[in-house]
Coordinates of C-alpha atoms in Angstrom, one line a residue:
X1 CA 55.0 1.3 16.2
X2 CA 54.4 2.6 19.9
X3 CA 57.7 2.2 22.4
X4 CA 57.5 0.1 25.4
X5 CA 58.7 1.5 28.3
X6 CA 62.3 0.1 29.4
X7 CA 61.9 -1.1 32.9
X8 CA 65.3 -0.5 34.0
X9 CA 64.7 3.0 33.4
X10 CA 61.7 2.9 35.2
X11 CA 62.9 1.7 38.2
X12 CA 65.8 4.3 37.9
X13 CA 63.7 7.0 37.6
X14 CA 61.1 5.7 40.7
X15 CA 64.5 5.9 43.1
X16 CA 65.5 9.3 41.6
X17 CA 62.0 10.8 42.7
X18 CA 62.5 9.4 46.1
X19 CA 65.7 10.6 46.6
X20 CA 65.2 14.2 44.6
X21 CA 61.5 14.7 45.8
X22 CA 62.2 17.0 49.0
X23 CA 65.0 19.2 47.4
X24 CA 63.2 19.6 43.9
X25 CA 63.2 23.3 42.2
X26 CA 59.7 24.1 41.0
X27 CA 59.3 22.7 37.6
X28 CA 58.7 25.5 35.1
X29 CA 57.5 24.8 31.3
X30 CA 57.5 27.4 28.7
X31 CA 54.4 28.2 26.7
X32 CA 54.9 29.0 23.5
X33 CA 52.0 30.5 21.7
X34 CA 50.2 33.1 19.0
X35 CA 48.6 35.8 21.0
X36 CA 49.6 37.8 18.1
X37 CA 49.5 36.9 14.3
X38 CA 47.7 34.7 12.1
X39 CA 46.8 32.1 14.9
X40 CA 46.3 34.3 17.6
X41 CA 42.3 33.7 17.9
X42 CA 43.6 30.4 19.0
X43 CA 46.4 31.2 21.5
X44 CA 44.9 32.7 24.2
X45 CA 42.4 29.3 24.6
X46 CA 45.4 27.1 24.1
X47 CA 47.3 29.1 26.9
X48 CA 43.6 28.6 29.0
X49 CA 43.9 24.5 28.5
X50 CA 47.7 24.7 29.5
X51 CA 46.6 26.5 33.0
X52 CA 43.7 24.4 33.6
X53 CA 46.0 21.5 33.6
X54 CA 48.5 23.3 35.8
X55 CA 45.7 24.2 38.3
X56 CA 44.1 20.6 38.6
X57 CA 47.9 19.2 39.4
X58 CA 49.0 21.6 41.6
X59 CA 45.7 21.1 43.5
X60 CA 46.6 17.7 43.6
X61 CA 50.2 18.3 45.2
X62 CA 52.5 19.8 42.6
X63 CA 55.0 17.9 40.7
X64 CA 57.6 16.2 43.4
X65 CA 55.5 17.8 45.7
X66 CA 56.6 21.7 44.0
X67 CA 53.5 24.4 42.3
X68 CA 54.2 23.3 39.3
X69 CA 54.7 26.9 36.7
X70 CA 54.3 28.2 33.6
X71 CA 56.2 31.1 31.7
X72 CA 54.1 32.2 28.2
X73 CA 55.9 33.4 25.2
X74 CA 54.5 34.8 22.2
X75 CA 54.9 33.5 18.8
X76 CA 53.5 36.0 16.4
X77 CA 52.4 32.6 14.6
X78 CA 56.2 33.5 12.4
X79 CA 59.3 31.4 12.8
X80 CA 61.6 34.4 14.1
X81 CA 59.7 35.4 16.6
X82 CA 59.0 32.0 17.6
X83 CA 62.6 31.1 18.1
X84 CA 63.7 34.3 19.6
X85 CA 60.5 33.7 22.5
X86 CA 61.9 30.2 22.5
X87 CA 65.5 31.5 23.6
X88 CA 64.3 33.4 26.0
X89 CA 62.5 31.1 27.6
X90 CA 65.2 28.5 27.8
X91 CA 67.7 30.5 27.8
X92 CA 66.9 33.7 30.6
X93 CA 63.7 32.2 32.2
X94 CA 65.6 29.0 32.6
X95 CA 61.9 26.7 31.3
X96 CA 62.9 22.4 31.9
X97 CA 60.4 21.4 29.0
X98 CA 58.7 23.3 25.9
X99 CA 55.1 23.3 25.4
X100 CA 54.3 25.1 22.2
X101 CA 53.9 26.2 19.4
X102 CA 51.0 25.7 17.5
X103 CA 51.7 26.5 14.0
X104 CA 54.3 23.7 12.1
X105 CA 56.2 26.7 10.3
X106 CA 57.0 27.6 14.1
X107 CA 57.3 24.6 15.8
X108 CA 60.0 23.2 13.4
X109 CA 62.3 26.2 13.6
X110 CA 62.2 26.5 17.1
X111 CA 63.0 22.5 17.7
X112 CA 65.9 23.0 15.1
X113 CA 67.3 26.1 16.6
X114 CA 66.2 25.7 20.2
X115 CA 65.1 22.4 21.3
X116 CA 67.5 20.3 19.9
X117 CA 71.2 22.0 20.6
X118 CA 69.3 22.8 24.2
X119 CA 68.4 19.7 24.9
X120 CA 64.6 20.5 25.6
X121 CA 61.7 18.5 25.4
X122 CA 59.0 20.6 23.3
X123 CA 55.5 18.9 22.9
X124 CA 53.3 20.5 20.5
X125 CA 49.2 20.3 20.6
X126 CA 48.9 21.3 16.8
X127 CA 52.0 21.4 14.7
X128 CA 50.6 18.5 12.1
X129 CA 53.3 19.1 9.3
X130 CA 54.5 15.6 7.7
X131 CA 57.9 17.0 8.0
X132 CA 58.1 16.5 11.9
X133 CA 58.1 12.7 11.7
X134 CA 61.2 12.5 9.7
X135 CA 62.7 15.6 11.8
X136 CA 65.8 15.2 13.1
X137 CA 65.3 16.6 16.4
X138 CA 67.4 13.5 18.6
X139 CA 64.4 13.1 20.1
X140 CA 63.5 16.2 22.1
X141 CA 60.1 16.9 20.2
X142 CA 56.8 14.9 20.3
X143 CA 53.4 15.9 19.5
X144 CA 49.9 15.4 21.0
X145 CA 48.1 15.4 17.7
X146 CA 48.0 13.4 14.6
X147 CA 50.2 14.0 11.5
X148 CA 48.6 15.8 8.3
X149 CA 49.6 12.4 6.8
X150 CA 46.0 11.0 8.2
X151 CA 44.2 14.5 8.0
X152 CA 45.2 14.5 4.2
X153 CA 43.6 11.1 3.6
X154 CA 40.6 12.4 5.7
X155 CA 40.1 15.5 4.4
X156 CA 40.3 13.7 0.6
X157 CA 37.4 11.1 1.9
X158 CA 35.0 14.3 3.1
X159 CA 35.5 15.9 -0.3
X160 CA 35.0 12.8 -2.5
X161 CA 31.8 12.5 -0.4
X162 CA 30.2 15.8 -0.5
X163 CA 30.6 14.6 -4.7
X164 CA 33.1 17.0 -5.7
X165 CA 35.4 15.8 -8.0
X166 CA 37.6 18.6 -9.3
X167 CA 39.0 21.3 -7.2
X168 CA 41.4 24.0 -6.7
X169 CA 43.8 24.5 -3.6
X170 CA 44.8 27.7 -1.9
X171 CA 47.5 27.2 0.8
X172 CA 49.3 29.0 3.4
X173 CA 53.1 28.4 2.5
X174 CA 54.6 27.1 5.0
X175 CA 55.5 23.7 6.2
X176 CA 51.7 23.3 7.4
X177 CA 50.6 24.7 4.3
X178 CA 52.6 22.2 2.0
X179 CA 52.8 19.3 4.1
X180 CA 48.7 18.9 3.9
X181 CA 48.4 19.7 0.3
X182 CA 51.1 17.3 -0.3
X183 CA 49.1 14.8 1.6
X184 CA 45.6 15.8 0.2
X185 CA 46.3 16.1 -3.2
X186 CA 48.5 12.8 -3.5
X187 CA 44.5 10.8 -1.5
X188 CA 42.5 12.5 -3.7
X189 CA 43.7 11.9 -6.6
X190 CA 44.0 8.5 -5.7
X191 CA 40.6 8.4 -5.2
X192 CA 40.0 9.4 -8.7
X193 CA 39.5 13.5 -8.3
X194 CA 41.1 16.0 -9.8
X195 CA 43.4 18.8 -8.2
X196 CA 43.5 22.0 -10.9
X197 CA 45.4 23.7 -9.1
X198 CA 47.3 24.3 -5.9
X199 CA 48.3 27.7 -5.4
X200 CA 50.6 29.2 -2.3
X201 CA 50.0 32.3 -0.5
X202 CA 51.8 34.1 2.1
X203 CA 50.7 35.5 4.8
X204 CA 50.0 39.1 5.9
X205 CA 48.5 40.5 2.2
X206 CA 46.1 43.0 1.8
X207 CA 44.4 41.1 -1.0
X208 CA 44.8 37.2 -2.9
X209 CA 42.8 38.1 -6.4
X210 CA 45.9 36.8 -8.1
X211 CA 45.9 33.6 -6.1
X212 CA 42.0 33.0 -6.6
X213 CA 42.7 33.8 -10.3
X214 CA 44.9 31.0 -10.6
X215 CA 43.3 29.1 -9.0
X216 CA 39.8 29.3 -10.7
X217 CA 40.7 27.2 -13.6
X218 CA 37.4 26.6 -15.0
X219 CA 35.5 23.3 -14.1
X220 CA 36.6 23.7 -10.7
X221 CA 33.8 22.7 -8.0
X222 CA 35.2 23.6 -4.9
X223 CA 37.8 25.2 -3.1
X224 CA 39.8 23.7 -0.6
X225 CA 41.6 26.3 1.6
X226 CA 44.4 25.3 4.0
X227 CA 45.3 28.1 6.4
X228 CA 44.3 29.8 9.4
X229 CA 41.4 32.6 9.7
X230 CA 42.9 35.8 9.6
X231 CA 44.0 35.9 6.3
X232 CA 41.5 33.1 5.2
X233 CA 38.4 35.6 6.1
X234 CA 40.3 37.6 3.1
X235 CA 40.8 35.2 1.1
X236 CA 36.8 33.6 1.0
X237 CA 35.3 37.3 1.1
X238 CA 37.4 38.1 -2.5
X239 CA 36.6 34.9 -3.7
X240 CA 32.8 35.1 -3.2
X241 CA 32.8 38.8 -4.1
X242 CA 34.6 38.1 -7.1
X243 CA 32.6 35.2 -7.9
X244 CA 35.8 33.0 -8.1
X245 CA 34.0 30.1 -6.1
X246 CA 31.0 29.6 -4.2
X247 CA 31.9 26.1 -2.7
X248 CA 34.8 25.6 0.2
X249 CA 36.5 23.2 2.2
X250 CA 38.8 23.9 4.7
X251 CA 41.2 22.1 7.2
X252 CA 41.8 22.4 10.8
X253 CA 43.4 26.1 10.5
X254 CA 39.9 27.0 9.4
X255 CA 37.6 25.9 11.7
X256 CA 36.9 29.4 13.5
X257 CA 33.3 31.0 14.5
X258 CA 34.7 34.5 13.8
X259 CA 34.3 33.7 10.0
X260 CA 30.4 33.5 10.5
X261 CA 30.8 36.8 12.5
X262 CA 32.9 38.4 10.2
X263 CA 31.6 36.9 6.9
X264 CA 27.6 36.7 7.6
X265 CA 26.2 33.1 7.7
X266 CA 25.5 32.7 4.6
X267 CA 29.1 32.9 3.4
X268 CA 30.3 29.5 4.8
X269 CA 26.9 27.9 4.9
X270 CA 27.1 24.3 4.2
X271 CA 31.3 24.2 4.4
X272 CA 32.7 21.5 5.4
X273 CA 36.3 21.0 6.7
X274 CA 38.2 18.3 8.6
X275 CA 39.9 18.6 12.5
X276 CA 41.5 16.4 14.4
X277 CA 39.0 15.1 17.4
X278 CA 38.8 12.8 20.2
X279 CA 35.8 10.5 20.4
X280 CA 33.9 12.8 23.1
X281 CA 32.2 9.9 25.1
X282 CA 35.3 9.3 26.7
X283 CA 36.1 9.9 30.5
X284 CA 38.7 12.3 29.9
X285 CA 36.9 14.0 27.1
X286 CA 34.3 14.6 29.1
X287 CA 36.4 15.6 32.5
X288 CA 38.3 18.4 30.4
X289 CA 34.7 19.5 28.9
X290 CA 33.4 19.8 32.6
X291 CA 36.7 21.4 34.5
X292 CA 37.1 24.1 31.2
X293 CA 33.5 25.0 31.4
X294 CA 33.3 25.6 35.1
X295 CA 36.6 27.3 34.9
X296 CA 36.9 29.4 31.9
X297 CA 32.8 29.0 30.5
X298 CA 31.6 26.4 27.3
X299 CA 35.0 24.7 25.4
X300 CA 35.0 26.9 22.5
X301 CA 34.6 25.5 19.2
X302 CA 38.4 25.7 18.3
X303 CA 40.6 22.7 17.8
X304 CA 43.8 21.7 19.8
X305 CA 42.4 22.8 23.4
X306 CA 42.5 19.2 24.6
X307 CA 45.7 18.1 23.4
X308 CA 47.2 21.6 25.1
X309 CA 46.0 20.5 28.1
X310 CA 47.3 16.7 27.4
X311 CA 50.9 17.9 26.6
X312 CA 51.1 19.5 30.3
X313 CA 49.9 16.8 31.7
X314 CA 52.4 14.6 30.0
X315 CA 55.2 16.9 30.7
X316 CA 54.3 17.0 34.3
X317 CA 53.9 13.3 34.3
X318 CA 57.3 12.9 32.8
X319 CA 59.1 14.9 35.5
X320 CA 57.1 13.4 38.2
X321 CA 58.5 9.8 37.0
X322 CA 62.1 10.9 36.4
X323 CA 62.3 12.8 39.8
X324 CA 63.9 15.7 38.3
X325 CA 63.7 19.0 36.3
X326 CA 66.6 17.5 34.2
X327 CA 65.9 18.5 30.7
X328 CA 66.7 15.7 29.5
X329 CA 66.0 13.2 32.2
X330 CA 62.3 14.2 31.5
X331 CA 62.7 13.5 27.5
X332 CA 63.4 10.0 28.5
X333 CA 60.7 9.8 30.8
X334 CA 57.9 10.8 28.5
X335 CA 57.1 7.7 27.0
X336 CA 57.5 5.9 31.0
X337 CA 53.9 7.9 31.8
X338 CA 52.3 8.2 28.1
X339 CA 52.4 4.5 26.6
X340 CA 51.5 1.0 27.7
X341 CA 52.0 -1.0 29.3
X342 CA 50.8 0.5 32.8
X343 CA 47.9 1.5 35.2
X344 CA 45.6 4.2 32.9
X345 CA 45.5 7.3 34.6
X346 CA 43.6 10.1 33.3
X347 CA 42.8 13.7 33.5
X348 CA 42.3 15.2 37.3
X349 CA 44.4 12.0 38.2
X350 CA 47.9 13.4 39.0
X351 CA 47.3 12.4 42.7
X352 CA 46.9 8.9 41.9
X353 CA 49.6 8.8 38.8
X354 CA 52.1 10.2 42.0
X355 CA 51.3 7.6 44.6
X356 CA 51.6 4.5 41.7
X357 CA 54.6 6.1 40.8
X358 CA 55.9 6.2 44.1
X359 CA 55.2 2.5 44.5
X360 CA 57.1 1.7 41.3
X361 CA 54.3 1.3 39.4
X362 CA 54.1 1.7 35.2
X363 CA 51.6 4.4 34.3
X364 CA 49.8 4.9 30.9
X365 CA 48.4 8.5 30.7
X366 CA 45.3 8.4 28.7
X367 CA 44.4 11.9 28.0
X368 CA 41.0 14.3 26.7
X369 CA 42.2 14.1 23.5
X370 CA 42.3 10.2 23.6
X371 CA 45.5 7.6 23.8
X372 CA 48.9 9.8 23.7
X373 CA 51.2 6.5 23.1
X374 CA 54.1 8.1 21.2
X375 CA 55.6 5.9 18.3
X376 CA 59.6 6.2 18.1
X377 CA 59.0 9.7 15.7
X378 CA 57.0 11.3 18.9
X379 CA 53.8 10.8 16.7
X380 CA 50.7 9.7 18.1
X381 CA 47.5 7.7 16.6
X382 CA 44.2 10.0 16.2
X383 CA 40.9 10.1 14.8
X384 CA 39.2 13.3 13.2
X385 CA 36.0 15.1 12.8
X386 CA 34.3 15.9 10.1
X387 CA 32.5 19.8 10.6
X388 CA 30.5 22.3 8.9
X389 CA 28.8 25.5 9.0
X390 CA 24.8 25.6 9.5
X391 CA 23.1 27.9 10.2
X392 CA 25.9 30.3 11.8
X393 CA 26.9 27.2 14.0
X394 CA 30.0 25.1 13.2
X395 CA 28.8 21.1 13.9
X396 CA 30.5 18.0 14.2
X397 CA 29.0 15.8 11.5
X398 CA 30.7 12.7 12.8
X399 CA 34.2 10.9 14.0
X400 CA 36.0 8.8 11.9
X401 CA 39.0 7.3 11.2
X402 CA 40.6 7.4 8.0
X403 CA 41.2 4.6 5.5
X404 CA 45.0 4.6 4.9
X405 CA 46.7 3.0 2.2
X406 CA 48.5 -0.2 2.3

């Protein structure tokens, strides 16, 4: 179900940014991400997308005319640290909006003990745990990428096609970790495969023999691993050294070059793994590819870059509408600039999105990473992509959606 947009509300918030425009206080979103930890070979181009974004708007006049600014926090990709960088960024650095974190295990802990009693929109680019829809979070935390409730189902289609039809699963345990085994185990079996095993690991071991032992249970094809690269380069190099499995699929968390430079080719030749991914063709798709190359070099092949840069324009957006760095007058603003109906605006756009706005005009942000209409849970729609290894490259083998059940 996506939310309409009240108009009342809209033309409430249009007057507020007339009035509030000339005496506005810069606004100032937090970035919450791993530069350390598990995750932290995908922080630093997550905190990249988030500037990009901020550069392109305030070249285009700030928000309610202010340089818009960012304050970066780091997670450690661990829930304590997450929450204590969240504190201080609402808390001391005094942030209006949340962007961050990446991992769900983070993410969750920080809306419960942050974002929530604070009264703080957060917008996450990656945390895909189930759990988050049903979250009671009154509100104050949406996402810019698809639940693990669809990347479950798709990531159970890829393996039923590559003809594997019992496997093993290795997870990270958290609620990442279990939310997307939950989700892949319940498709696939559906689908008539077999899960031997599903085994949790935590993070930060030296070894996982004892987790590869379980989970080679005979007869198994393939592994599925669900976790993020650092200790997932561990994991694959005991398990092929060990001669646990030769086969793999992996997730999102996986998709990382640094395993082919780590590993050798060879060792993920022919993986496969699932990711969520915009349709590329697209006009903002393909604006974010330009303005990240000619600012930072080539988009690297890691996911979530897009919807980073999405959720700052969205937060910016939000602010712009409600004409104020109210913490919670930009919550209720979100879904004004993100859902139909109104006039699509798009990345590089905020110039345009400001002088509609102005005129009391509905907006409908469509972003790089595709529509970012947010159902009543802060959820959005998504497709995924479907990637492998070959020949020391990682390659999109196509974009689908995924066949959900009735």
């Amino acid at each position: 179900m996506i939310v309409k947009k009240p108009l009342i509300g809209a033309i409430s918030a249009m007057a507020m940014a007339t009035s509030l425009a000339a005496t506005a206080e810069p606004l100032n979103v937090g970035v919450l991400v791993p530069l350390t930890g598990d995750l932290q070979s995908y922080g630093e181009p997550s905190l990249r997308a988030a500037e990009l974004a901020v550069k392109e708007i305030n070249a285009d006049g700030g928000v309610m005319g202010e340089p818009m600014e960012i304050s970066a926090g780091d997670t450690q990709t661990s829930p304590q640290p997450g929450v204590a960088a969240a504190q201080k960024l609402v808390n001391v650095q005094g942030v209006h909006a949340i962007f961050g974190a990446l991992s769900s295990g983070v993410t969750i802990p920080v809306a419960q003990s942050v974002s929530k009693p604070e009264q703080v929109l957060q917008i996450s680019n990656a945390s895909t745990s189930p759990v988050i829809t049903s979250l009671d979070d009154d509100d104050f935390l949406f996402r810019t990428v698809p639940s693990d409730a669809f990347q479950g189902v798709a990531l159970s289609e890829i393996t039923a096609a590559k003809g594997y039809k019992t496997v093993s699963v290795i997870y990270v345990n958290n609620d990442y970790g279990k939310g997307l085994t939950d989700a892949f185990s319940k498709a696939f079996e559906a689908q008539g495969g077999t899960v031997a095993a599903s085994v949790a690991y935590e993070q930060g071991q030296a070894a996982y023999r004892g987790e590869l032992q379980q989970a080679d249970t005979g007869g198994t094809e393939a592994l599925v691993l669900i976790g993020y690269p650092e200790n997932g380069e561990t994991i694959l190099r005991q398990a092929l050294e060990g001669g646990f499995f030769r086969d793999f699929v992996f997730t999102d968390g996986m998709k990382a070059p640094e395993l082919v430079d780590n590993l050798g080719a060879q060792a993920v030749e022919g993986a496969i793994g699932t990711v969520p991914q915009a349709r590329g063709d697209s006009p903002g798709a393909q604006h974010f590819a330009s303005a990240y190359d000619g600012e930072y070099g080539e988009v690297p092949p890691k996911p979530y870059l897009d919807t980073a840069y999405d959720a700052l324009y969205v937060i910016a957006l939000a602010a712009e509408q409600a004409g104020s760095t109210d913490r919670v007058a930009i919550r209720d603003s979100v879904r004004m600039v993100a859902n139909p109906p109104g006039v699509k605006v798009g990345p590089g756009e905020f110039a345009k999105a400001v002088e509609l706005i102005a005129a009391g005009e509905d907006i409908d942000y469509e972003g790089a990473s595709g529509s970012v209409n947010f159902d009543s849970n802060g959820d959005v729609p998504g497709t995924f992509g479907e990637w492998t290894f070959k020949d020391g490259e990682i390659i999109t083998n196509r974009i689908f959606e995924p066949t959900m059940p009735e």
